[in-house]
């Protein structure tokens, strides 16, 4: 599972938790302040066969003001990184609502097996184009799960307002408001 927290003073935490192993590789990366997840076990042919739950978390900060723009975490296997990226990028780059992006149908691709997995409702024209280019496309019901906070639009007329979103595909909770 994963969670994200932002307080009224501008501090943030985004964390992914799993019962698969204690504290990733067991040490902080020097100068970066986080513990990376353990690698896929050697000899494992595929992430889908590794028996591990892959987690990802991210905090995005405005380099000029130091304000938190986004904090989020995703779980749900190898699809977790794609789920988080597909939620955060449209929010940050286009200013679209985080809830809309988290709820949108997702797509992710493995190199082994060489399959592009899509969630029901993904753009049919995009799927047809991928298949014409030779991609093997398969449906998935496990597109990763995201819990996130967006403070992209917290400037100007809405100071300190952030959007809190919990994945409807999972069992999380997203709560908060202006603080």
Tab-separated table of C-alpha atoms in Angstrom:
chain	number	residue	atom	x	y	z
A	1	UNK	CA	0.000	0.000	0.000
A	2	UNK	CA	1.063	3.613	-0.216
A	3	UNK	CA	0.251	6.949	1.350
A	4	UNK	CA	1.059	10.624	0.960
A	5	UNK	CA	0.860	13.390	3.552
A	6	UNK	CA	1.376	17.150	3.293
A	7	UNK	CA	1.124	19.397	6.322
A	8	UNK	CA	0.234	23.095	6.535
A	9	UNK	CA	3.900	24.038	6.924
A	10	UNK	CA	4.804	22.534	3.549
A	11	UNK	CA	6.450	19.315	4.691
A	12	UNK	CA	5.568	16.162	2.781
A	13	UNK	CA	5.980	12.396	2.942
A	14	UNK	CA	5.159	9.814	0.273
A	15	UNK	CA	5.688	6.203	1.251
A	16	UNK	CA	5.102	2.727	-0.131
A	17	UNK	CA	4.776	-0.252	2.220
A	18	UNK	CA	4.882	-3.964	1.542
A	19	UNK	CA	5.015	-7.208	3.498
A	20	UNK	CA	7.515	-8.641	0.975
A	21	UNK	CA	10.706	-7.465	2.630
A	22	UNK	CA	11.944	-5.153	5.332
A	23	UNK	CA	12.984	-1.693	4.180
A	24	UNK	CA	13.969	-2.360	0.557
A	25	UNK	CA	17.734	-2.728	0.263
A	26	UNK	CA	18.104	-1.815	3.944
A	27	UNK	CA	19.981	1.488	3.615
A	28	UNK	CA	19.491	5.092	2.543
A	29	UNK	CA	20.924	6.310	-0.737
A	30	UNK	CA	23.594	8.881	0.203
A	31	UNK	CA	22.400	12.453	-0.291
A	32	UNK	CA	18.962	11.424	-1.568
A	33	UNK	CA	17.130	10.576	1.651
A	34	UNK	CA	15.242	7.442	0.642
A	35	UNK	CA	15.534	3.674	0.758
A	36	UNK	CA	15.121	2.067	-2.685
A	37	UNK	CA	13.144	-1.108	-3.176
A	38	UNK	CA	14.950	-4.384	-3.638
A	39	UNK	CA	15.607	-5.520	-7.203
A	40	UNK	CA	13.741	-8.332	-8.921
A	41	UNK	CA	15.348	-11.578	-7.721
A	42	UNK	CA	18.198	-12.733	-9.963
A	43	UNK	CA	17.141	-15.397	-12.420
A	44	UNK	CA	13.505	-14.233	-12.456
A	45	UNK	CA	12.390	-13.931	-16.069
A	46	UNK	CA	9.607	-11.441	-15.477
A	47	UNK	CA	8.312	-8.901	-12.985
A	48	UNK	CA	4.977	-10.696	-13.127
A	49	UNK	CA	6.641	-13.905	-11.920
A	50	UNK	CA	8.886	-12.338	-9.274
A	51	UNK	CA	6.347	-12.697	-6.471
A	52	UNK	CA	7.074	-9.145	-5.322
A	53	UNK	CA	4.784	-6.171	-4.936
A	54	UNK	CA	6.412	-3.199	-6.578
A	55	UNK	CA	5.843	0.149	-4.945
A	56	UNK	CA	6.625	3.687	-5.994
A	57	UNK	CA	6.360	7.070	-4.332
A	58	UNK	CA	7.172	10.588	-5.481
A	59	UNK	CA	7.250	14.145	-4.228
A	60	UNK	CA	7.456	16.991	-6.746
A	61	UNK	CA	8.662	20.388	-5.547
A	62	UNK	CA	8.676	23.772	-7.295
A	63	UNK	CA	12.398	24.540	-7.616
A	64	UNK	CA	11.841	28.293	-7.419
A	65	UNK	CA	9.427	28.588	-4.489
A	66	UNK	CA	10.180	25.352	-2.624
A	67	UNK	CA	6.446	24.573	-2.483
A	68	UNK	CA	5.181	21.021	-2.725
A	69	UNK	CA	3.341	20.493	-6.014
A	70	UNK	CA	2.573	16.781	-5.710
A	71	UNK	CA	3.012	13.896	-3.296
A	72	UNK	CA	1.838	10.417	-4.144
A	73	UNK	CA	2.402	6.703	-3.797
A	74	UNK	CA	1.289	3.713	-5.837
A	75	UNK	CA	1.132	-0.031	-5.278
A	76	UNK	CA	-0.218	-2.995	-7.182
A	77	UNK	CA	2.693	-4.804	-8.720
A	78	UNK	CA	4.742	-3.818	-11.724
A	79	UNK	CA	1.950	-1.509	-12.939
A	80	UNK	CA	2.457	0.817	-9.943
A	81	UNK	CA	5.087	3.105	-11.537
A	82	UNK	CA	2.970	3.601	-14.663
A	83	UNK	CA	-0.123	4.270	-12.535
A	84	UNK	CA	1.633	7.022	-10.597
A	85	UNK	CA	3.169	8.626	-13.690
A	86	UNK	CA	-0.145	8.547	-15.575
A	87	UNK	CA	-1.773	10.279	-12.599
A	88	UNK	CA	0.827	12.954	-11.914
A	89	UNK	CA	1.985	14.057	-15.379
A	90	UNK	CA	-1.339	15.361	-16.743
A	91	UNK	CA	-1.956	17.064	-13.403
A	92	UNK	CA	1.373	18.888	-13.389
A	93	UNK	CA	1.782	19.526	-17.118
A	94	UNK	CA	-1.826	20.342	-18.063
A	95	UNK	CA	-3.336	21.400	-14.732
A	96	UNK	CA	-6.092	18.811	-15.118
A	97	UNK	CA	-7.774	17.603	-11.912
A	98	UNK	CA	-5.883	14.876	-10.082
A	99	UNK	CA	-9.103	12.930	-9.382
A	100	UNK	CA	-9.822	12.797	-13.115
A	101	UNK	CA	-6.326	11.519	-13.907
A	102	UNK	CA	-6.309	8.904	-11.140
A	103	UNK	CA	-9.679	7.577	-12.350
A	104	UNK	CA	-8.677	7.446	-16.045
A	105	UNK	CA	-8.122	4.051	-17.733
A	106	UNK	CA	-4.444	3.047	-17.640
A	107	UNK	CA	-1.897	1.366	-19.841
A	108	UNK	CA	1.448	-0.251	-18.985
A	109	UNK	CA	3.991	-2.391	-20.791
A	110	UNK	CA	6.414	-5.105	-19.754
A	111	UNK	CA	9.474	-6.127	-21.698
A	112	UNK	CA	9.122	-9.712	-20.508
A	113	UNK	CA	6.505	-10.805	-21.342
A	114	UNK	CA	6.348	-8.390	-24.278
A	115	UNK	CA	2.737	-7.375	-23.694
A	116	UNK	CA	1.042	-3.993	-23.425
A	117	UNK	CA	-1.639	-4.222	-20.739
A	118	UNK	CA	-4.657	-1.927	-20.926
A	119	UNK	CA	-7.552	-1.285	-18.623
A	120	UNK	CA	-11.139	-1.417	-19.902
A	121	UNK	CA	-12.180	1.964	-21.268
A	122	UNK	CA	-8.761	2.882	-22.688
A	123	UNK	CA	-9.029	4.724	-26.022
A	124	UNK	CA	-9.987	2.093	-28.663
A	125	UNK	CA	-8.278	4.050	-31.456
A	126	UNK	CA	-4.994	4.003	-29.515
A	127	UNK	CA	-5.290	0.238	-28.972
A	128	UNK	CA	-5.981	-0.349	-32.669
A	129	UNK	CA	-2.945	1.774	-33.614
A	130	UNK	CA	-0.706	-0.213	-31.244
A	131	UNK	CA	-1.937	-3.515	-32.667
A	132	UNK	CA	-1.292	-2.276	-36.229
A	133	UNK	CA	2.294	-1.569	-35.154
A	134	UNK	CA	2.648	-5.157	-33.913
A	135	UNK	CA	2.111	-4.708	-30.176
A	136	UNK	CA	0.506	-7.577	-28.316
A	137	UNK	CA	-2.304	-5.988	-26.286
A	138	UNK	CA	-4.085	-7.629	-23.345
A	139	UNK	CA	-6.722	-6.419	-20.867
A	140	UNK	CA	-5.890	-6.065	-17.203
A	141	UNK	CA	-7.934	-5.591	-14.064
A	142	UNK	CA	-4.817	-4.701	-12.003
A	143	UNK	CA	-3.656	-1.297	-13.264
A	144	UNK	CA	-1.989	-0.238	-10.006
A	145	UNK	CA	-3.483	1.837	-7.193
A	146	UNK	CA	-2.683	5.477	-6.411
A	147	UNK	CA	-3.095	7.696	-3.349
A	148	UNK	CA	-1.972	11.246	-4.016
A	149	UNK	CA	-2.164	14.939	-3.220
A	150	UNK	CA	-1.913	17.688	-5.807
A	151	UNK	CA	-1.177	21.281	-4.891
A	152	UNK	CA	-0.629	22.388	-8.503
A	153	UNK	CA	-3.391	24.995	-8.373
A	154	UNK	CA	-2.688	26.308	-4.894
A	155	UNK	CA	-1.485	29.727	-5.994
A	156	UNK	CA	-3.326	32.977	-6.666
A	157	UNK	CA	-7.024	32.866	-5.873
A	158	UNK	CA	-6.846	29.495	-4.062
A	159	UNK	CA	-3.869	29.745	-1.734
A	160	UNK	CA	-3.053	26.590	0.234
A	161	UNK	CA	-5.777	24.487	-1.436
A	162	UNK	CA	-4.743	20.968	-2.371
A	163	UNK	CA	-6.627	18.085	-3.957
A	164	UNK	CA	-6.551	14.796	-2.007
A	165	UNK	CA	-7.343	11.639	-3.999
A	166	UNK	CA	-7.582	7.993	-3.079
A	167	UNK	CA	-7.799	5.297	-5.700
A	168	UNK	CA	-11.337	4.010	-6.246
A	169	UNK	CA	-9.800	0.741	-7.493
A	170	UNK	CA	-8.436	0.132	-3.983
A	171	UNK	CA	-9.504	0.686	-0.412
A	172	UNK	CA	-7.716	3.907	0.551
A	173	UNK	CA	-8.955	7.233	1.804
A	174	UNK	CA	-8.118	10.717	0.576
A	175	UNK	CA	-9.048	13.550	2.876
A	176	UNK	CA	-8.010	17.079	3.604
A	177	UNK	CA	-8.698	20.531	2.297
A	178	UNK	CA	-7.475	24.052	2.668
A	179	UNK	CA	-4.957	24.257	5.467
